[in-house]
Amino acid sequence: MIQELHPLRKIEDGRGALVVIEGGRTVPFEIKRVYYLTKLKSAEPRGFHAHYELRQFMVCMSGSCTVTLDDGKQKQDIVLNRPEQGLMIDKMVWHVMSNFSEDCILMVLASDHYNEKDYIRDYEVFRKALP
Ligand code: TYD
């Protein structure tokens, strides 16, 4: 198994639920960027890349989707369908997001600012760059 789902601290009472993510605590990096994906289409998967250095943490805030991780040794499909669980995507892990429900909102916390040079978008280049 490449990753397990990470349970997030949830504080729930009669008013609703509050879920906490802290940089350097819940996730093993300081959070420098947050982005989220909306209006996704079930037939249009995304991702298909790895990062040389970037580390990311994904939370499906609404709806559901499947994240496929590939570290060059094994592949793993993980269903994200609860806002109180997160998935760590480490550097040098090829990832694909698919199977989005209509109401899917996928939030991603990232360890660095956007840098296209950190992307590996060619699977063969990814395989060759693995240690
Ligand atoms: P990309 O990471 O390729 O999306 P996905 O892996 O979900 O298919 O990003 C799509 C486009 O958005 C691409 O042109 C780069 C741009 N982008 C930014 O400008 N800043 C960002 O923080 C991100 C994540 C993407």
mmCIF file of N, CA and C and ligand atoms in Angstrom:
data_model
loop_
_atom_site.group_PDB
_atom_site.id
_atom_site.type_symbol
_atom_site.label_atom_id
_atom_site.label_comp_id
_atom_site.label_asym_id
_atom_site.label_seq_id
_atom_site.Cartn_x
_atom_site.Cartn_y
_atom_site.Cartn_z
ATOM 1 N N MET A 1 0.834 -1.203 0.000
ATOM 2 C CA MET A 1 0.000 0.000 0.000
ATOM 3 C C MET A 1 0.875 1.263 0.000
ATOM 4 N N ILE A 2 0.537 2.210 -0.854
ATOM 5 C CA ILE A 2 1.351 3.421 -0.963
ATOM 6 C C ILE A 2 0.950 4.421 0.129
ATOM 7 N N GLN A 3 -0.342 4.603 0.299
ATOM 8 C CA GLN A 3 -0.849 5.552 1.301
ATOM 9 C C GLN A 3 -2.123 5.014 1.920
ATOM 10 N N GLU A 4 -2.364 5.446 3.160
ATOM 11 C CA GLU A 4 -3.656 5.173 3.787
ATOM 12 C C GLU A 4 -4.381 6.491 3.946
ATOM 13 N N LEU A 5 -5.693 6.429 4.033
ATOM 14 C CA LEU A 5 -6.452 7.646 4.283
ATOM 15 C C LEU A 5 -6.119 8.155 5.677
ATOM 16 N N HIS A 6 -6.025 9.455 5.768
ATOM 17 C CA HIS A 6 -5.625 10.083 7.024
ATOM 18 C C HIS A 6 -6.873 10.666 7.697
ATOM 19 N N PRO A 7 -7.283 10.143 8.865
ATOM 20 C CA PRO A 7 -8.469 10.715 9.523
ATOM 21 C C PRO A 7 -8.162 12.114 10.059
ATOM 22 N N LEU A 8 -9.064 13.049 9.841
ATOM 23 C CA LEU A 8 -8.872 14.424 10.313
ATOM 24 C C LEU A 8 -9.671 14.650 11.588
ATOM 25 N N ARG A 9 -9.177 15.557 12.414
ATOM 26 C CA ARG A 9 -9.859 15.843 13.677
ATOM 27 C C ARG A 9 -11.173 16.553 13.402
ATOM 28 N N LYS A 10 -12.251 15.937 13.896
ATOM 29 C CA LYS A 10 -13.580 16.503 13.658
ATOM 30 C C LYS A 10 -14.228 16.845 14.990
ATOM 31 N N ILE A 11 -14.710 18.071 15.091
ATOM 32 C CA ILE A 11 -15.389 18.508 16.307
ATOM 33 C C ILE A 11 -16.843 18.733 15.924
ATOM 34 N N GLU A 12 -17.697 17.866 16.441
ATOM 35 C CA GLU A 12 -19.093 17.896 16.010
ATOM 36 C C GLU A 12 -19.993 18.132 17.211
ATOM 37 N N ASP A 13 -20.961 19.006 17.022
ATOM 38 C CA ASP A 13 -21.977 19.202 18.060
ATOM 39 C C ASP A 13 -23.299 19.487 17.371
ATOM 40 N N GLY A 14 -24.271 19.932 18.114
ATOM 41 C CA GLY A 14 -25.604 20.158 17.556
ATOM 42 C C GLY A 14 -25.627 21.164 16.405
ATOM 43 N N ARG A 15 -24.584 21.998 16.324
ATOM 44 C CA ARG A 15 -24.557 23.052 15.301
ATOM 45 C C ARG A 15 -23.954 22.583 13.993
ATOM 46 N N GLY A 16 -23.263 21.438 14.030
ATOM 47 C CA GLY A 16 -22.610 20.952 12.811
ATOM 48 C C GLY A 16 -21.237 20.388 13.121
ATOM 49 N N ALA A 17 -20.417 20.257 12.079
ATOM 50 C CA ALA A 17 -19.091 19.648 12.248
ATOM 51 C C ALA A 17 -18.012 20.626 11.811
ATOM 52 N N LEU A 18 -16.897 20.583 12.523
ATOM 53 C CA LEU A 18 -15.746 21.427 12.213
ATOM 54 C C LEU A 18 -14.542 20.485 12.055
ATOM 55 N N VAL A 19 -13.870 20.580 10.941
ATOM 56 C CA VAL A 19 -12.737 19.684 10.680
ATOM 57 C C VAL A 19 -11.474 20.526 10.585
ATOM 58 N N VAL A 20 -10.392 20.047 11.216
ATOM 59 C CA VAL A 20 -9.171 20.853 11.341
ATOM 60 C C VAL A 20 -8.003 20.227 10.575
ATOM 61 N N ILE A 21 -7.277 21.070 9.823
ATOM 62 C CA ILE A 21 -6.014 20.643 9.204
ATOM 63 C C ILE A 21 -4.978 21.708 9.552
ATOM 64 N N GLU A 22 -3.869 21.313 10.166
ATOM 65 C CA GLU A 22 -2.823 22.263 10.526
ATOM 66 C C GLU A 22 -1.528 21.922 9.790
ATOM 67 N N GLY A 23 -0.928 22.947 9.178
ATOM 68 C CA GLY A 23 0.353 22.767 8.497
ATOM 69 C C GLY A 23 1.429 22.386 9.497
ATOM 70 N N GLY A 24 2.251 21.417 9.119
ATOM 71 C CA GLY A 24 3.343 20.992 10.008
ATOM 72 C C GLY A 24 2.883 20.085 11.132
ATOM 73 N N ARG A 25 1.576 19.894 11.250
ATOM 74 C CA ARG A 25 1.033 19.003 12.297
ATOM 75 C C ARG A 25 0.208 17.906 11.655
ATOM 76 N N THR A 26 -0.974 18.271 11.143
ATOM 77 C CA THR A 26 -1.812 17.260 10.482
ATOM 78 C C THR A 26 -1.131 16.781 9.201
ATOM 79 N N VAL A 27 -0.563 17.755 8.466
ATOM 80 C CA VAL A 27 0.167 17.406 7.241
ATOM 81 C C VAL A 27 1.643 17.681 7.507
ATOM 82 N N PRO A 28 2.534 16.843 6.962
ATOM 83 C CA PRO A 28 3.953 16.947 7.340
ATOM 84 C C PRO A 28 4.708 18.029 6.571
ATOM 85 N N PHE A 29 4.028 19.130 6.245
ATOM 86 C CA PHE A 29 4.707 20.242 5.570
ATOM 87 C C PHE A 29 3.949 21.525 5.902
ATOM 88 N N GLU A 30 4.622 22.646 5.722
ATOM 89 C CA GLU A 30 3.942 23.933 5.858
ATOM 90 C C GLU A 30 3.151 24.174 4.578
ATOM 91 N N ILE A 31 1.922 24.624 4.712
ATOM 92 C CA ILE A 31 1.039 24.780 3.552
ATOM 93 C C ILE A 31 1.321 26.134 2.892
ATOM 94 N N LYS A 32 1.748 26.069 1.621
ATOM 95 C CA LYS A 32 2.057 27.325 0.907
ATOM 96 C C LYS A 32 0.994 27.668 -0.128
ATOM 97 N N ARG A 33 0.159 26.676 -0.472
ATOM 98 C CA ARG A 33 -0.826 26.924 -1.532
ATOM 99 C C ARG A 33 -2.027 26.025 -1.299
ATOM 100 N N VAL A 34 -3.198 26.567 -1.598
ATOM 101 C CA VAL A 34 -4.444 25.792 -1.558
ATOM 102 C C VAL A 34 -5.128 25.988 -2.900
ATOM 103 N N TYR A 35 -5.553 24.909 -3.531
ATOM 104 C CA TYR A 35 -6.384 25.048 -4.729
ATOM 105 C C TYR A 35 -7.473 23.997 -4.679
ATOM 106 N N TYR A 36 -8.526 24.220 -5.436
ATOM 107 C CA TYR A 36 -9.583 23.217 -5.437
ATOM 108 C C TYR A 36 -10.196 23.073 -6.811
ATOM 109 N N LEU A 37 -10.688 21.881 -7.057
ATOM 110 C CA LEU A 37 -11.256 21.507 -8.351
ATOM 111 C C LEU A 37 -12.769 21.377 -8.189
ATOM 112 N N THR A 38 -13.488 22.015 -9.085
ATOM 113 C CA THR A 38 -14.957 21.961 -9.076
ATOM 114 C C THR A 38 -15.434 21.706 -10.508
ATOM 115 N N LYS A 39 -16.709 21.527 -10.698
ATOM 116 C CA LYS A 39 -17.320 21.315 -12.022
ATOM 117 C C LYS A 39 -16.634 20.186 -12.773
ATOM 118 N N LEU A 40 -16.271 19.149 -12.071
ATOM 119 C CA LEU A 40 -15.545 18.032 -12.673
ATOM 120 C C LEU A 40 -16.509 17.115 -13.407
ATOM 121 N N LYS A 41 -15.980 16.382 -14.376
ATOM 122 C CA LYS A 41 -16.835 15.484 -15.157
ATOM 123 C C LYS A 41 -16.349 14.056 -14.968
ATOM 124 N N SER A 42 -17.306 13.148 -14.711
ATOM 125 C CA SER A 42 -16.921 11.770 -14.379
ATOM 126 C C SER A 42 -16.104 11.134 -15.488
ATOM 127 N N ALA A 43 -16.350 11.547 -16.736
ATOM 128 C CA ALA A 43 -15.651 10.912 -17.866
ATOM 129 C C ALA A 43 -14.338 11.625 -18.213
ATOM 130 N N GLU A 44 -13.969 12.631 -17.410
ATOM 131 C CA GLU A 44 -12.741 13.366 -17.739
ATOM 132 C C GLU A 44 -11.763 13.370 -16.566
ATOM 133 N N PRO A 45 -10.984 12.285 -16.475
ATOM 134 C CA PRO A 45 -10.004 12.200 -15.390
ATOM 135 C C PRO A 45 -8.933 13.280 -15.511
ATOM 136 N N ARG A 46 -8.287 13.598 -14.398
ATOM 137 C CA ARG A 46 -7.270 14.655 -14.360
ATOM 138 C C ARG A 46 -6.015 14.139 -13.673
ATOM 139 N N GLY A 47 -5.004 14.980 -13.685
ATOM 140 C CA GLY A 47 -3.755 14.590 -13.041
ATOM 141 C C GLY A 47 -2.791 14.087 -14.099
ATOM 142 N N PHE A 48 -2.498 12.797 -14.065
ATOM 143 C CA PHE A 48 -1.554 12.176 -15.011
ATOM 144 C C PHE A 48 -0.192 12.872 -14.927
ATOM 145 N N HIS A 49 0.270 13.060 -13.714
ATOM 146 C CA HIS A 49 1.604 13.617 -13.536
ATOM 147 C C HIS A 49 2.124 13.249 -12.141
ATOM 148 N N ALA A 50 3.406 13.516 -11.952
ATOM 149 C CA ALA A 50 4.032 13.417 -10.630
ATOM 150 C C ALA A 50 4.802 14.715 -10.430
ATOM 151 N N HIS A 51 5.314 14.907 -9.229
ATOM 152 C CA HIS A 51 6.120 16.101 -8.943
ATOM 153 C C HIS A 51 7.482 15.676 -8.417
ATOM 154 N N TYR A 52 8.507 16.407 -8.822
ATOM 155 C CA TYR A 52 9.857 16.126 -8.317
ATOM 156 C C TYR A 52 9.946 16.391 -6.819
ATOM 157 N N GLU A 53 9.359 17.494 -6.356
ATOM 158 C CA GLU A 53 9.508 17.883 -4.953
ATOM 159 C C GLU A 53 8.203 18.145 -4.218
ATOM 160 N N LEU A 54 7.181 18.568 -4.935
ATOM 161 C CA LEU A 54 5.944 19.001 -4.278
ATOM 162 C C LEU A 54 5.276 17.859 -3.513
ATOM 163 N N ARG A 55 4.795 18.184 -2.315
ATOM 164 C CA ARG A 55 3.989 17.240 -1.533
ATOM 165 C C ARG A 55 2.600 17.847 -1.409
ATOM 166 N N GLN A 56 1.585 17.002 -1.504
ATOM 167 C CA GLN A 56 0.218 17.511 -1.509
ATOM 168 C C GLN A 56 -0.675 16.656 -0.611
ATOM 169 N N PHE A 57 -1.749 17.270 -0.177
ATOM 170 C CA PHE A 57 -2.710 16.584 0.689
ATOM 171 C C PHE A 57 -4.091 16.900 0.141
ATOM 172 N N MET A 58 -4.846 15.870 -0.230
ATOM 173 C CA MET A 58 -6.139 16.058 -0.885
ATOM 174 C C MET A 58 -7.283 15.758 0.064
ATOM 175 N N VAL A 59 -8.300 16.598 -0.004
ATOM 176 C CA VAL A 59 -9.529 16.353 0.767
ATOM 177 C C VAL A 59 -10.713 16.538 -0.168
ATOM 178 N N CYS A 60 -11.580 15.554 -0.216
ATOM 179 C CA CYS A 60 -12.798 15.667 -1.020
ATOM 180 C C CYS A 60 -13.852 16.335 -0.129
ATOM 181 N N MET A 61 -14.083 17.618 -0.361
ATOM 182 C CA MET A 61 -14.955 18.405 0.512
ATOM 183 C C MET A 61 -16.422 18.068 0.324
ATOM 184 N N SER A 62 -16.770 17.619 -0.889
ATOM 185 C CA SER A 62 -18.162 17.281 -1.212
ATOM 186 C C SER A 62 -18.133 16.189 -2.267
ATOM 187 N N GLY A 63 -19.117 15.291 -2.242
ATOM 188 C CA GLY A 63 -19.195 14.244 -3.257
ATOM 189 C C GLY A 63 -18.089 13.217 -3.115
ATOM 190 N N SER A 64 -17.664 12.670 -4.245
ATOM 191 C CA SER A 64 -16.664 11.594 -4.196
ATOM 192 C C SER A 64 -15.845 11.554 -5.481
ATOM 193 N N CYS A 65 -14.701 10.927 -5.374
ATOM 194 C CA CYS A 65 -13.860 10.673 -6.550
ATOM 195 C C CYS A 65 -12.897 9.546 -6.197
ATOM 196 N N THR A 66 -12.174 9.076 -7.215
ATOM 197 C CA THR A 66 -11.162 8.039 -7.003
ATOM 198 C C THR A 66 -9.801 8.628 -7.341
ATOM 199 N N VAL A 67 -8.821 8.365 -6.485
ATOM 200 C CA VAL A 67 -7.454 8.797 -6.765
ATOM 201 C C VAL A 67 -6.613 7.535 -6.953
ATOM 202 N N THR A 68 -5.928 7.466 -8.081
ATOM 203 C CA THR A 68 -5.040 6.336 -8.343
ATOM 204 C C THR A 68 -3.601 6.800 -8.145
ATOM 205 N N LEU A 69 -2.907 6.113 -7.248
ATOM 206 C CA LEU A 69 -1.510 6.434 -6.959
ATOM 207 C C LEU A 69 -0.622 5.362 -7.566
ATOM 208 N N ASP A 70 0.538 5.776 -8.045
ATOM 209 C CA ASP A 70 1.494 4.844 -8.659
ATOM 210 C C ASP A 70 2.889 5.333 -8.291
ATOM 211 N N ASP A 71 3.602 4.522 -7.490
ATOM 212 C CA ASP A 71 4.951 4.939 -7.087
ATOM 213 C C ASP A 71 6.031 4.243 -7.909
ATOM 214 N N GLY A 72 5.598 3.626 -9.005
ATOM 215 C CA GLY A 72 6.555 2.925 -9.866
ATOM 216 C C GLY A 72 6.703 1.467 -9.476
ATOM 217 N N LYS A 73 6.322 1.132 -8.237
ATOM 218 C CA LYS A 73 6.388 -0.257 -7.778
ATOM 219 C C LYS A 73 5.001 -0.860 -7.718
ATOM 220 N N GLN A 74 4.050 -0.059 -7.236
ATOM 221 C CA GLN A 74 2.669 -0.536 -7.137
ATOM 222 C C GLN A 74 1.677 0.574 -7.435
ATOM 223 N N LYS A 75 0.453 0.133 -7.723
ATOM 224 C CA LYS A 75 -0.637 1.061 -8.008
ATOM 225 C C LYS A 75 -1.719 0.858 -6.975
ATOM 226 N N GLN A 76 -2.412 1.939 -6.623
ATOM 227 C CA GLN A 76 -3.451 1.841 -5.597
ATOM 228 C C GLN A 76 -4.592 2.788 -5.942
ATOM 229 N N ASP A 77 -5.816 2.286 -5.886
ATOM 230 C CA ASP A 77 -7.004 3.121 -6.082
ATOM 231 C C ASP A 77 -7.586 3.465 -4.715
ATOM 232 N N ILE A 78 -7.823 4.738 -4.477
ATOM 233 C CA ILE A 78 -8.383 5.156 -3.190
ATOM 234 C C ILE A 78 -9.626 5.993 -3.453
ATOM 235 N N VAL A 79 -10.720 5.641 -2.796
ATOM 236 C CA VAL A 79 -11.952 6.421 -2.941
ATOM 237 C C VAL A 79 -11.970 7.491 -1.853
ATOM 238 N N LEU A 80 -12.136 8.749 -2.281
ATOM 239 C CA LEU A 80 -12.293 9.857 -1.332
ATOM 240 C C LEU A 80 -13.761 10.232 -1.338
ATOM 241 N N ASN A 81 -14.420 10.114 -0.209
ATOM 242 C CA ASN A 81 -15.859 10.432 -0.175
ATOM 243 C C ASN A 81 -16.304 11.032 1.152
ATOM 244 N N ARG A 82 -15.328 11.502 1.946
ATOM 245 C CA ARG A 82 -15.695 12.129 3.218
ATOM 246 C C ARG A 82 -14.782 13.322 3.493
ATOM 247 N N PRO A 83 -15.363 14.455 3.912
ATOM 248 C CA PRO A 83 -14.521 15.633 4.145
ATOM 249 C C PRO A 83 -13.658 15.540 5.397
ATOM 250 N N GLU A 84 -13.844 14.488 6.174
ATOM 251 C CA GLU A 84 -13.018 14.369 7.377
ATOM 252 C C GLU A 84 -11.908 13.328 7.198
ATOM 253 N N GLN A 85 -11.540 13.105 5.933
ATOM 254 C CA GLN A 85 -10.380 12.262 5.685
ATOM 255 C C GLN A 85 -9.561 12.873 4.557
ATOM 256 N N GLY A 86 -8.254 12.682 4.636
ATOM 257 C CA GLY A 86 -7.369 13.274 3.634
ATOM 258 C C GLY A 86 -6.418 12.233 3.087
ATOM 259 N N LEU A 87 -5.826 12.572 1.962
ATOM 260 C CA LEU A 87 -4.892 11.649 1.310
ATOM 261 C C LEU A 87 -3.610 12.397 0.987
ATOM 262 N N MET A 88 -2.515 11.873 1.470
ATOM 263 C CA MET A 88 -1.198 12.453 1.199
ATOM 264 C C MET A 88 -0.715 11.970 -0.165
ATOM 265 N N ILE A 89 -0.283 12.904 -0.988
ATOM 266 C CA ILE A 89 0.340 12.545 -2.273
ATOM 267 C C ILE A 89 1.783 13.020 -2.184
ATOM 268 N N ASP A 90 2.668 12.098 -1.991
ATOM 269 C CA ASP A 90 4.066 12.456 -1.794
ATOM 270 C C ASP A 90 4.724 12.829 -3.116
ATOM 271 N N LYS A 91 5.897 13.404 -3.014
ATOM 272 C CA LYS A 91 6.640 13.682 -4.248
ATOM 273 C C LYS A 91 6.947 12.360 -4.954
ATOM 274 N N MET A 92 7.125 12.409 -6.229
ATOM 275 C CA MET A 92 7.439 11.253 -7.061
ATOM 276 C C MET A 92 6.387 10.134 -6.953
ATOM 277 N N VAL A 93 5.129 10.553 -6.883
ATOM 278 C CA VAL A 93 4.013 9.593 -6.967
ATOM 279 C C VAL A 93 3.115 10.050 -8.118
ATOM 280 N N TRP A 94 3.032 9.212 -9.137
ATOM 281 C CA TRP A 94 2.158 9.499 -10.281
ATOM 282 C C TRP A 94 0.717 9.406 -9.795
ATOM 283 N N HIS A 95 -0.104 10.421 -10.109
ATOM 284 C CA HIS A 95 -1.486 10.374 -9.607
ATOM 285 C C HIS A 95 -2.496 10.788 -10.669
ATOM 286 N N VAL A 96 -3.633 10.111 -10.599
ATOM 287 C CA VAL A 96 -4.747 10.361 -11.510
ATOM 288 C C VAL A 96 -6.011 10.455 -10.664
ATOM 289 N N MET A 97 -6.811 11.488 -10.904
ATOM 290 C CA MET A 97 -8.093 11.634 -10.220
ATOM 291 C C MET A 97 -9.197 11.333 -11.227
ATOM 292 N N SER A 98 -10.183 10.520 -10.818
ATOM 293 C CA SER A 98 -11.208 10.102 -11.784
ATOM 294 C C SER A 98 -12.521 9.831 -11.060
ATOM 295 N N ASN A 99 -13.516 9.423 -11.851
ATOM 296 C CA ASN A 99 -14.774 8.947 -11.270
ATOM 297 C C ASN A 99 -15.443 9.997 -10.389
ATOM 298 N N PHE A 100 -15.402 11.249 -10.831
ATOM 299 C CA PHE A 100 -15.941 12.343 -10.020
ATOM 300 C C PHE A 100 -17.463 12.289 -9.958
ATOM 301 N N SER A 101 -18.026 12.468 -8.786
ATOM 302 C CA SER A 101 -19.474 12.653 -8.694
ATOM 303 C C SER A 101 -19.774 14.092 -9.134
ATOM 304 N N GLU A 102 -21.027 14.355 -9.477
ATOM 305 C CA GLU A 102 -21.383 15.685 -9.997
ATOM 306 C C GLU A 102 -21.099 16.801 -8.991
ATOM 307 N N ASP A 103 -21.252 16.469 -7.707
ATOM 308 C CA ASP A 103 -21.071 17.474 -6.654
ATOM 309 C C ASP A 103 -19.661 17.463 -6.064
ATOM 310 N N CYS A 104 -18.720 16.826 -6.774
ATOM 311 C CA CYS A 104 -17.369 16.687 -6.203
ATOM 312 C C CYS A 104 -16.643 18.037 -6.114
ATOM 313 N N ILE A 105 -16.112 18.328 -4.931
ATOM 314 C CA ILE A 105 -15.197 19.462 -4.753
ATOM 315 C C ILE A 105 -13.941 18.882 -4.110
ATOM 316 N N LEU A 106 -12.848 18.957 -4.860
ATOM 317 C CA LEU A 106 -11.604 18.354 -4.395
ATOM 318 C C LEU A 106 -10.631 19.469 -4.027
ATOM 319 N N MET A 107 -10.304 19.551 -2.736
ATOM 320 C CA MET A 107 -9.379 20.581 -2.261
ATOM 321 C C MET A 107 -7.989 19.978 -2.106
ATOM 322 N N VAL A 108 -6.977 20.744 -2.503
ATOM 323 C CA VAL A 108 -5.602 20.257 -2.409
ATOM 324 C C VAL A 108 -4.753 21.282 -1.657
ATOM 325 N N LEU A 109 -4.049 20.812 -0.631
ATOM 326 C CA LEU A 109 -3.099 21.632 0.115
ATOM 327 C C LEU A 109 -1.711 21.253 -0.388
ATOM 328 N N ALA A 110 -0.901 22.264 -0.706
ATOM 329 C CA ALA A 110 0.388 21.963 -1.330
ATOM 330 C C ALA A 110 1.533 22.589 -0.553
ATOM 331 N N SER A 111 2.691 21.937 -0.645
ATOM 332 C CA SER A 111 3.861 22.366 0.138
ATOM 333 C C SER A 111 4.611 23.526 -0.503
ATOM 334 N N ASP A 112 4.216 23.900 -1.726
ATOM 335 C CA ASP A 112 4.936 24.993 -2.381
ATOM 336 C C ASP A 112 4.026 25.727 -3.358
ATOM 337 N N HIS A 113 4.515 26.847 -3.826
ATOM 338 C CA HIS A 113 3.782 27.611 -4.828
ATOM 339 C C HIS A 113 3.788 26.849 -6.148
ATOM 340 N N TYR A 114 2.951 27.280 -7.068
ATOM 341 C CA TYR A 114 2.870 26.637 -8.374
ATOM 342 C C TYR A 114 4.186 26.820 -9.137
ATOM 343 N N ASN A 115 4.682 25.716 -9.686
ATOM 344 C CA ASN A 115 5.929 25.759 -10.460
ATOM 345 C C ASN A 115 5.870 24.658 -11.517
ATOM 346 N N GLU A 116 5.625 25.042 -12.746
ATOM 347 C CA GLU A 116 5.470 24.054 -13.826
ATOM 348 C C GLU A 116 6.722 23.177 -13.967
ATOM 349 N N LYS A 117 7.880 23.719 -13.597
ATOM 350 C CA LYS A 117 9.138 22.945 -13.745
ATOM 351 C C LYS A 117 9.199 21.753 -12.800
ATOM 352 N N ASP A 118 8.343 21.772 -11.776
ATOM 353 C CA ASP A 118 8.338 20.659 -10.812
ATOM 354 C C ASP A 118 7.466 19.498 -11.296
ATOM 355 N N TYR A 119 6.737 19.706 -12.392
ATOM 356 C CA TYR A 119 5.847 18.650 -12.903
ATOM 357 C C TYR A 119 6.612 17.641 -13.753
ATOM 358 N N ILE A 120 6.242 16.377 -13.654
ATOM 359 C CA ILE A 120 6.665 15.350 -14.622
ATOM 360 C C ILE A 120 5.378 14.869 -15.285
ATOM 361 N N ARG A 121 5.195 15.222 -16.531
ATOM 362 C CA ARG A 121 3.941 14.892 -17.211
ATOM 363 C C ARG A 121 4.063 13.717 -18.171
ATOM 364 N N ASP A 122 5.283 13.176 -18.286
ATOM 365 C CA ASP A 122 5.521 12.038 -19.189
ATOM 366 C C ASP A 122 5.836 10.817 -18.322
ATOM 367 N N TYR A 123 5.024 9.766 -18.479
ATOM 368 C CA TYR A 123 5.163 8.605 -17.590
ATOM 369 C C TYR A 123 6.551 7.959 -17.705
ATOM 370 N N GLU A 124 7.106 7.930 -18.906
ATOM 371 C CA GLU A 124 8.432 7.317 -19.085
ATOM 372 C C GLU A 124 9.514 8.131 -18.372
ATOM 373 N N VAL A 125 9.376 9.456 -18.441
ATOM 374 C CA VAL A 125 10.324 10.327 -17.731
ATOM 375 C C VAL A 125 10.202 10.083 -16.219
ATOM 376 N N PHE A 126 8.957 9.936 -15.740
ATOM 377 C CA PHE A 126 8.715 9.630 -14.324
ATOM 378 C C PHE A 126 9.424 8.325 -13.932
ATOM 379 N N ARG A 127 9.228 7.273 -14.731
ATOM 380 C CA ARG A 127 9.839 5.970 -14.419
ATOM 381 C C ARG A 127 11.366 6.081 -14.341
ATOM 382 N N LYS A 128 11.919 6.831 -15.267
ATOM 383 C CA LYS A 128 13.397 6.961 -15.308
ATOM 384 C C LYS A 128 13.932 7.817 -14.175
ATOM 385 N N ALA A 129 13.084 8.720 -13.650
ATOM 386 C CA ALA A 129 13.542 9.623 -12.576
ATOM 387 C C ALA A 129 13.425 8.982 -11.193
ATOM 388 N N LEU A 130 12.792 7.799 -11.115
ATOM 389 C CA LEU A 130 12.628 7.140 -9.811
ATOM 390 C C LEU A 130 13.989 6.688 -9.287
ATOM 391 N N PRO A 131 14.190 6.740 -7.971
ATOM 392 C CA PRO A 131 15.493 6.332 -7.425
ATOM 393 C C PRO A 131 15.770 4.845 -7.627
HETATM 394 P P1 TYD B 1 -2.869 20.764 -13.699
HETATM 395 O O1 TYD B 1 -2.035 20.647 -12.468
HETATM 396 O O2 TYD B 1 -2.308 20.229 -14.980
HETATM 397 O O3 TYD B 1 -4.306 20.123 -13.437
HETATM 398 P P2 TYD B 1 -4.757 18.586 -13.281
HETATM 399 O O4 TYD B 1 -3.585 17.808 -12.843
HETATM 400 O O5 TYD B 1 -5.851 18.635 -12.284
HETATM 401 O O6 TYD B 1 -5.274 18.115 -14.583
HETATM 402 O O7 TYD B 1 -3.269 22.287 -13.874
HETATM 403 C C1 TYD B 1 -4.184 22.719 -14.861
HETATM 404 C C2 TYD B 1 -3.777 24.119 -15.298
HETATM 405 O O8 TYD B 1 -3.840 25.028 -14.202
HETATM 406 C C3 TYD B 1 -2.360 24.177 -15.850
HETATM 407 O O9 TYD B 1 -2.357 25.058 -16.946
HETATM 408 C C4 TYD B 1 -1.561 24.787 -14.718
HETATM 409 C C5 TYD B 1 -2.581 25.654 -13.985
HETATM 410 N N1 TYD B 1 -2.331 25.743 -12.540
HETATM 411 C C6 TYD B 1 -1.907 26.951 -11.979
HETATM 412 O O10 TYD B 1 -1.706 27.968 -12.684
HETATM 413 N N2 TYD B 1 -1.699 27.027 -10.632
HETATM 414 C C7 TYD B 1 -1.894 25.959 -9.820
HETATM 415 O O11 TYD B 1 -1.699 26.065 -8.581
HETATM 416 C C8 TYD B 1 -2.319 24.707 -10.407
HETATM 417 C C9 TYD B 1 -2.536 23.488 -9.549
HETATM 418 C C10 TYD B 1 -2.517 24.659 -11.748
#
